[in-house]
Every structure is written in C-alpha cells, then in structure tokens.
C-alpha cells in the first residue's frame, strides 16, 4: 500500500513514556532526489551512499528509469549506482511519468525535461500532487521558451511538456522555493546562453553545491547567495555522493526530546546545511537543550550528531524571514507550541497551504481535536500552549509530516489516540513508527 493510500487500519498511539537512545535518521530527501537526477544526466557512473529509500525518491528513480536511465535497486543501507546518460541522453518515455506524492520530483522534472528538444513528456501524480501549483515553475520556464501545458492554464497536473531548445535569461522567482530554483538551474544547463536566477530570499542550496561538484559552470553571488548563474556547455561527470541524514526527519526527535520529560536522544549523522537549520534556531529561542557533537563535512555538506535532552520550553514567534530555512518543520513546531506555557505565533507561512496538504489547516484541525487552543490565520497560526492535550481520533489527511507530528503530540497527550493514514510517513521516513517504539521507554 502506498504511503498516502487509504486502506490501512488506524494506528493506536499510546500516551506516556519517554524516549531514550541513539537514532540514525534516513538520508536527506532533497539531496537524495538531486543525486539521482544529476547522476542521470552526468557522463559515467554515480554512486550514492545513504540515499533515502522512501516513496518520494523512488518516484524520481522510477521516472528516470522510464527515460532509459539504469539505476540499481534502492534498498535500505545499500549503495545505489546510477549510469548517467549525459545531458541530452534521456529518452522519450513510453508512458506517463508518475511523480506519486512528490512535488520535488514533478517540479525538478519540468526543468530537466523542458529543454529536451523534440521529445514529449507527460507528468502526473497522486490526488495531492494534482492539487499543487506548478505555474510557479512553468511560467519562468516559459520565459526561457519552454512549452508546458496543463489544467488551470498550465498550473495543475497532469502536465504535458513539449521539449524545445531553450534560451538563457535572467529570472526573478516570485517565491523562495528551492524546487523552482532547481528546476530553472536544470533547464539552464542546456540552454543556448547563460541564465541567472534571482530569489526573493535564499532557499536550500543543495542543488548549487551538488551541481558544482558534478562540474557545472555555476556561480553564486548577490546578497545572501540569492543570484545563481549557470553557463551552459559544461559536461557533468558522475560522482560519489554521500547523503547526510535529513534534518527535517531529525526534527521530530528534536522536538520530542525537548518536550518529553526524561528524554535523552542522540540523533546521528544529521545534515546541518545552514539553509536548513531554522529548526535549531527556533528550538534555541525556546530554551531547548541541544548539543552539536562531532561536527564534520561530508561530501560538501556540513554534518553533525545532535543530542537533545528535556528542558522547560518557552513559546516562540517566527515569521517570513526564517521560513525558507524551516518550511517543512512548521507542523512539528506547532506541536511544540501546544506544550509550552504561553502564546506562540507563526506568520509568513502561507507556503504551508500548498504543500502535500494545507498544513496550516490540517495541523490546526487535528490539534484542535486534541483540545489545543489555536487560531488559524491566512499566513500562520497563534497557539496558546500549556493546557493539557487529550488523546483523540486523529488523521494524517495523507500528509507524511502531519502523521509524524501527530505521533509526537499523541505521546504527550492525556489518554491514547488513534491515527488514520499513519502509513503516509513512508513518503519520507518509512521506519518512523518502528523507531518510535524502539526508543520509547
Ligand atoms: C524541497 C524544497 C521545499 C521543501 C520540500 C523539498 C526541495 O519546497 O518544502 O519538502 O527538495 O527542493 P519549496 O522549495 O517549494 O519550498
């Protein structure tokens, strides 16, 4: 059954207990997608150590295989090899490319495929992905000469891409989105002339780091790395990529460890790229006790082990400025706010409404079912924390990060809960529920 499928029975979530021990979170989802994609269009073999064996990267791998790329089986703990077909070697697929639940797959594929002159591609996804806005990629690609069509004036999947020779240009993106930026950088690799992408604020920079390592002619400039330029023509060469653990998966353990009395967790091998560490800044603001152990650099990305122990937490405020650095951690931070005495405020978070679900609405609805005191706003929420939450009948509403956030909330509630569609966690963290049981004591 797929992670966002609907057939499984609700999961019983026991309240109480604490969490202790060591946990190694699975590979970073963003870096996993990119290693497959860049490996596919490089010359020669790419090896990937630590690739996330979850549904989203499997969607990227399946699309690439459908275009003639040989990728070895993706298993837990195994090294994956990708036999690159070169910048122009992707074949026209016989079937629709199925991006599953993965926005990163669909958006990066649009950029990758728009410049494959003369070839035709159709991209589709599950019910959630079919609701997510794609014009944010299609429109800037159109300014490079791309032909992307879909429902709602090209905004919604299924999308048809008629590959064309693209021209380089200067593009200001309307949202700080690494998915949009990365799509444009991929398109720029085979454009006729150089391209510069200018973001309103810097989003995660894994594409820039990894494309450079693969040999792309890419420069980062401007205030806070917001201007990224690509000169076409460089050959990408296969690399040995080591994928660090995903800080967005570590976030569930960080918040649980900080909130749950008696908790003491060490999360190993966590990627600490500064464009991703907003969660640590907010937890520090809250007074959480987190130590970074053994900081090191692994294949161009900063990495460390994080030890978190329980401590009393203060409420927090954060807004638009930090959002690109913690966009995926807002659901678990909304859980944290429920358990801190006082009022926490999240603003500048309207992007949350166009994620796998409308995460502001879904988190508010589910936490209110547990008795939380939350006002939802257009761009965020106000949470008055400190009153006990009660066990309830919960639903992930098919969203992986909602599922895991509610798993942490349920542990802290008075009374047991049940969670429908808990299997959504497999989109980014297939072993989450097993790990939760293993660490519980
Ligand atoms: C991602 C970027 C983020 C994030 C998503 C993964 C990526 O989306 O929410 O989970 O891999 O580039 P946006 O760039 O659209 O904010």
XYZ file of C-alpha atoms and ligand atoms in Angstrom:
457
model
C 0.000 0.000 0.000
C 1.379 3.397 -0.898
C 2.234 5.763 1.972
C -0.594 8.084 1.110
C -3.041 5.264 0.434
C -6.124 4.772 2.466
C -6.625 1.084 3.169
C -4.641 0.550 6.374
C -6.291 0.433 9.791
C -5.797 3.386 12.126
C -2.643 3.111 14.226
C -3.075 3.020 18.012
C -0.835 5.643 19.610
C -0.136 5.116 23.304
C 0.249 8.171 25.515
C 3.053 8.429 28.067
C 6.587 7.095 28.437
C 9.762 8.787 27.380
C 12.350 8.450 24.583
C 15.956 7.455 25.103
C 18.803 6.212 22.936
C 20.500 6.769 19.619
C 18.766 7.109 16.274
C 20.128 7.461 12.757
C 17.617 9.288 10.613
C 17.336 8.265 6.946
C 19.023 10.183 4.142
C 18.091 13.735 3.265
C 15.153 13.749 0.868
C 16.214 16.853 -1.072
C 19.776 15.601 -1.542
C 18.512 12.120 -2.490
C 16.353 13.459 -5.343
C 19.194 15.607 -6.629
C 21.784 12.846 -6.540
C 19.540 10.655 -8.727
C 18.708 13.461 -11.147
C 22.216 14.844 -11.542
C 23.679 11.332 -11.719
C 21.234 10.557 -14.543
C 22.418 13.445 -16.743
C 26.120 13.094 -15.934
C 28.666 11.172 -18.007
C 29.691 7.922 -16.303
C 28.640 6.276 -13.060
C 27.404 7.994 -9.897
C 27.340 6.113 -6.614
C 25.016 7.237 -3.833
C 25.672 6.206 -0.255
C 22.791 6.881 2.151
C 20.061 7.518 -0.437
C 16.678 7.805 1.277
C 14.795 4.563 0.479
C 11.361 6.191 0.745
C 8.482 6.729 -1.630
C 9.421 10.223 -2.863
C 12.946 9.388 -4.122
C 11.558 6.104 -5.511
C 9.219 8.241 -7.655
C 12.199 10.185 -9.018
C 14.079 6.942 -9.727
C 11.049 5.412 -11.490
C 10.677 8.461 -13.770
C 14.371 8.369 -14.671
C 14.269 4.621 -15.356
C 11.287 5.212 -17.668
C 13.577 7.505 -19.704
C 16.308 4.883 -20.100
C 18.494 5.523 -17.045
C 19.863 2.415 -15.319
C 19.589 2.746 -11.529
C 20.437 -0.179 -9.246
C 17.781 -1.358 -6.748
C 17.191 1.103 -3.909
C 17.414 -0.751 -0.617
C 17.882 0.268 2.998
C 21.595 0.743 3.639
C 22.743 -0.246 0.142
C 24.836 1.862 -2.220
C 22.867 2.909 -5.283
C 24.524 3.296 -8.673
C 23.230 5.481 -11.476
C 24.569 5.008 -15.013
C 24.456 8.530 -16.428
C 23.157 9.047 -19.970
C 24.672 12.526 -20.396
C 22.994 15.918 -20.659
C 20.952 15.035 -23.722
C 20.586 11.278 -23.320
C 17.136 10.992 -21.747
C 14.735 9.067 -23.987
C 11.112 9.972 -24.581
C 9.181 7.700 -22.183
C 6.541 5.320 -23.492
C 4.254 6.011 -20.520
C 3.129 8.907 -18.343
C 5.809 9.780 -15.762
C 4.279 9.110 -12.333
C 5.628 11.529 -9.696
C 3.482 9.974 -6.945
C 3.183 12.335 -3.964
C 6.429 14.159 -4.711
C 6.407 17.878 -5.541
C 10.200 17.854 -5.831
C 10.039 15.115 -8.484
C 7.453 16.924 -10.581
C 8.997 20.388 -10.350
C 12.589 19.320 -10.962
C 11.484 17.048 -13.816
C 9.748 20.006 -15.500
C 13.050 21.890 -15.541
C 15.004 18.844 -16.620
C 12.666 17.928 -19.485
C 11.617 21.325 -20.874
C 14.845 21.594 -22.888
C 14.855 18.072 -24.404
C 14.252 19.305 -27.942
C 11.706 17.303 -29.941
C 10.688 14.925 -27.143
C 7.293 14.799 -25.467
C 6.633 14.041 -21.787
C 3.516 13.793 -19.630
C 3.853 14.128 -15.857
C 1.218 13.124 -13.352
C 0.922 12.415 -9.643
C -1.465 11.394 -6.885
C -4.529 13.384 -5.794
C -2.433 15.629 -3.514
C 0.150 16.432 -6.198
C -2.583 17.156 -8.739
C -3.754 19.984 -6.487
C -0.334 21.644 -6.094
C 0.653 24.769 -8.069
C 3.019 24.140 -10.971
C 2.721 27.521 -12.722
C 5.485 28.778 -10.432
C 7.807 26.531 -12.488
C 6.019 26.584 -15.856
C 5.866 30.363 -16.059
C 9.575 31.137 -15.577
C 10.408 28.171 -17.822
C 8.154 29.760 -20.473
C 10.356 32.868 -20.335
C 13.181 30.553 -21.491
C 10.971 29.346 -24.357
C 9.520 26.207 -22.720
C 6.180 24.662 -23.697
C 4.452 23.288 -20.575
C 0.692 22.752 -20.581
C -1.786 21.523 -18.024
C -5.121 22.076 -16.372
C -5.977 25.522 -14.983
C -3.907 27.324 -17.610
C -0.850 25.120 -17.126
C -0.938 25.221 -13.336
C -2.141 21.730 -12.466
C -1.050 18.200 -13.354
C -1.321 16.183 -15.486
C 1.200 18.322 -17.361
C 2.446 17.931 -20.921
C 5.951 19.097 -21.812
C 6.966 19.524 -25.437
C 10.751 19.685 -25.269
C 12.376 22.620 -27.049
C 15.779 24.263 -27.295
C 15.629 26.885 -24.516
C 17.348 30.245 -24.324
C 19.045 31.637 -21.246
C 17.616 34.644 -19.456
C 17.510 36.492 -16.121
C 14.610 35.275 -13.984
C 13.342 36.684 -10.684
C 11.332 33.985 -8.905
C 8.218 35.113 -7.002
C 8.685 32.672 -4.072
C 11.798 31.486 -2.258
C 11.441 27.897 -3.425
C 14.338 25.513 -3.919
C 12.128 23.415 -6.145
C 11.504 26.332 -8.516
C 15.143 27.435 -8.399
C 16.432 23.919 -9.039
C 14.067 23.401 -11.972
C 15.411 26.553 -13.606
C 19.032 25.599 -12.951
C 18.420 22.210 -14.582
C 16.835 23.897 -17.609
C 19.767 26.337 -17.774
C 22.308 23.526 -18.211
C 21.334 23.020 -21.872
C 20.024 26.496 -22.776
C 21.620 28.447 -25.649
C 23.028 31.164 -23.408
C 23.651 31.815 -19.670
C 20.811 32.021 -17.149
C 20.646 33.872 -13.840
C 18.024 33.000 -11.233
C 17.312 35.627 -8.564
C 15.386 34.502 -5.488
C 13.495 36.827 -3.112
C 15.268 35.048 -0.224
C 17.758 32.212 -0.280
C 16.176 28.751 -0.299
C 18.034 25.499 0.405
C 21.183 25.394 -1.726
C 21.752 21.646 -2.219
C 21.393 21.967 -5.997
C 24.052 24.654 -6.224
C 26.504 22.663 -4.114
C 25.929 19.398 -5.917
C 25.783 20.778 -9.463
C 29.161 22.435 -8.880
C 30.577 19.163 -7.563
C 29.314 17.416 -10.738
C 31.192 20.012 -12.836
C 28.502 22.511 -13.834
C 29.656 26.059 -14.594
C 27.634 27.664 -11.803
C 28.329 30.762 -9.714
C 26.524 32.006 -6.641
C 26.561 35.731 -5.881
C 24.420 38.613 -4.710
C 23.319 39.313 -1.183
C 22.937 36.009 0.783
C 23.519 33.848 -2.296
C 20.307 34.939 -3.981
C 21.753 35.241 -7.509
C 22.696 31.958 -9.160
C 24.131 31.903 -12.665
C 24.669 28.934 -14.958
C 26.682 28.995 -18.165
C 25.661 26.086 -20.377
C 28.135 23.792 -22.055
C 29.960 22.120 -19.167
C 29.859 18.326 -19.035
C 28.629 16.823 -15.763
C 30.723 13.903 -14.524
C 29.492 11.065 -12.285
C 30.387 11.491 -8.603
C 30.432 9.507 -5.377
C 27.695 11.188 -3.341
C 27.285 10.664 0.419
C 23.818 11.695 1.604
C 23.624 13.012 5.184
C 20.632 12.311 7.419
C 17.605 14.551 6.901
C 17.270 17.382 9.450
C 13.568 17.513 8.538
C 13.235 13.919 9.815
C 15.505 14.637 12.798
C 13.105 17.481 13.692
C 10.527 15.019 15.091
C 13.094 13.588 17.506
C 14.475 17.040 18.375
C 11.064 18.339 19.367
C 10.045 15.100 21.099
C 13.323 15.017 23.020
C 12.975 18.630 24.099
C 9.317 18.227 25.163
C 9.080 14.816 26.810
C 10.156 14.619 30.455
C 13.094 12.243 30.914
C 14.001 12.219 27.215
C 17.626 11.911 26.119
C 18.193 11.277 22.416
C 21.252 11.359 20.200
C 20.434 11.745 16.523
C 23.368 10.660 14.392
C 24.682 11.993 11.095
C 22.300 14.938 10.634
C 22.823 17.346 7.723
C 23.420 20.852 9.107
C 23.421 22.914 5.939
C 22.734 26.498 7.146
C 19.869 26.866 4.653
C 18.060 24.085 6.594
C 18.798 24.767 10.266
C 15.962 27.184 11.135
C 14.521 24.484 13.426
C 17.654 24.661 15.600
C 17.380 28.462 15.793
C 13.763 28.263 16.974
C 14.457 25.471 19.466
C 17.333 27.528 20.854
C 14.980 30.535 21.172
C 12.650 28.231 23.149
C 15.416 27.219 25.541
C 15.811 23.644 24.285
C 18.947 21.790 25.310
C 20.630 20.640 22.089
C 24.325 19.886 21.659
C 26.034 19.509 18.290
C 28.561 16.685 18.606
C 31.301 15.741 16.197
C 30.688 18.472 13.572
C 32.226 17.489 10.230
C 31.967 17.970 6.487
C 30.677 15.089 4.364
C 30.807 15.382 0.567
C 30.345 19.155 0.574
C 27.619 19.333 3.252
C 28.091 20.113 6.977
C 27.035 17.224 9.242
C 26.905 16.554 12.996
C 25.287 14.407 15.692
C 22.656 16.151 17.801
C 21.972 15.332 21.449
C 18.723 16.627 22.899
C 17.541 16.348 26.485
C 14.300 17.518 28.008
C 14.101 21.038 29.438
C 11.291 23.517 30.137
C 10.451 25.399 26.926
C 9.304 28.952 26.227
C 6.847 29.930 23.478
C 8.225 31.289 20.195
C 7.497 33.780 17.420
C 8.813 33.458 13.916
C 7.926 34.848 10.509
C 8.720 35.080 6.840
C 12.448 35.727 7.253
C 13.217 32.259 8.647
C 10.568 30.351 6.652
C 12.803 29.014 3.841
C 15.106 27.527 6.499
C 12.343 25.603 8.319
C 9.428 25.346 5.920
C 8.957 21.595 6.470
C 9.288 21.854 10.264
C 6.259 24.079 10.895
C 3.913 21.120 11.621
C 6.137 19.716 14.383
C 6.779 23.222 15.754
C 3.008 23.725 16.018
C 3.001 20.629 18.253
C 5.859 22.089 20.314
C 3.854 25.296 20.826
C 0.929 23.348 22.320
C 3.152 22.144 25.155
C 4.808 25.487 26.072
C 3.088 27.746 28.549
C 2.128 30.984 26.739
C 1.368 32.235 23.259
C 3.409 31.195 20.214
C 2.970 32.848 16.834
C 3.844 31.645 13.340
C 3.493 34.125 10.448
C 4.740 34.396 6.860
C 3.890 30.722 6.372
C 1.366 30.835 3.518
C 3.550 28.395 1.521
C 2.386 25.749 4.013
C -1.025 25.888 2.347
C 0.358 24.429 -0.907
C 2.427 21.565 0.500
C 1.316 17.892 0.409
C -1.766 19.171 2.266
C -2.772 22.623 3.527
C -0.573 22.099 6.570
C -1.849 25.139 8.491
C -5.458 23.971 8.201
C -4.668 20.289 8.804
C -2.469 20.840 11.863
C -4.967 23.303 13.362
C -7.845 20.854 12.774
C -6.052 17.811 14.164
C -4.545 19.557 17.207
C -7.901 21.170 18.000
C -9.376 17.657 18.058
C -6.964 17.064 20.970
C -8.201 20.223 22.686
C -5.490 22.671 21.571
C -6.202 26.407 21.637
C -5.259 27.568 18.121
C -6.285 30.445 15.860
C -5.501 29.845 12.230
C -4.542 32.879 10.094
C -4.072 33.222 6.338
C -0.308 33.046 6.753
C 0.179 31.215 10.035
C -1.292 30.453 13.429
C -1.421 31.611 17.032
C -1.169 28.817 19.566
C -1.855 29.292 23.257
C 0.013 26.437 24.851
C 0.265 24.890 28.253
C -3.142 23.304 28.659
C -3.015 19.504 28.506
C -3.990 17.846 25.218
C -6.224 14.786 25.342
C -5.964 11.632 23.276
C -8.234 11.775 20.210
C -9.205 10.158 16.930
C -6.663 11.686 14.515
C -5.993 11.605 10.775
C -2.795 12.440 8.859
C -5.051 13.503 5.978
C -2.390 11.692 3.809
C 0.482 14.026 4.789
C 3.725 12.405 5.972
C 4.888 15.286 8.149
C 1.443 15.659 9.709
C 1.420 11.931 10.549
C 4.758 12.081 12.393
C 3.950 15.380 14.124
C 0.733 13.872 15.480
C 2.696 10.801 16.589
C 4.752 13.062 18.871
C 1.680 15.005 20.084
C -0.120 11.754 20.941
C 2.734 10.596 23.153
C 2.383 13.758 25.241
C -1.420 13.677 25.465
C -3.564 12.525 28.387
C -5.025 9.264 27.084
C -4.378 7.207 23.982
C -5.077 8.299 20.407
C -5.639 6.603 17.083
C -4.208 7.870 13.813
C -5.780 7.161 10.438
C -3.500 7.029 7.379
C -0.367 6.839 9.557
C 1.378 4.999 6.697
C 1.838 8.389 4.995
C 5.097 8.597 6.982
C 6.651 6.252 4.382
C 6.838 9.162 1.933
C 9.943 10.432 3.760
C 10.593 8.186 6.796
C 9.462 4.561 6.320
C 10.860 3.332 9.665
C 9.477 6.190 11.783
C 6.851 4.169 13.679
C 9.265 1.301 14.383
C 11.879 3.769 15.633
C 9.328 5.439 17.895
C 8.598 2.069 19.547
C 12.300 1.184 19.779
C 13.219 4.475 21.513
C 10.213 4.523 23.859
C 10.843 3.515 27.455
C 12.357 20.883 -1.327
C 12.078 22.194 -1.141
C 10.995 22.686 -0.279
C 10.514 21.617 0.691
C 10.354 20.279 0.052
C 11.635 19.818 -0.595
C 13.424 20.516 -2.265
O 9.931 23.083 -1.092
O 9.294 22.014 1.273
O 9.964 19.319 1.028
O 13.911 19.370 -2.239
O 13.829 21.372 -3.071
P 9.914 24.545 -1.761
O 11.219 24.727 -2.388
O 8.831 24.561 -2.781
O 9.644 25.469 -0.617
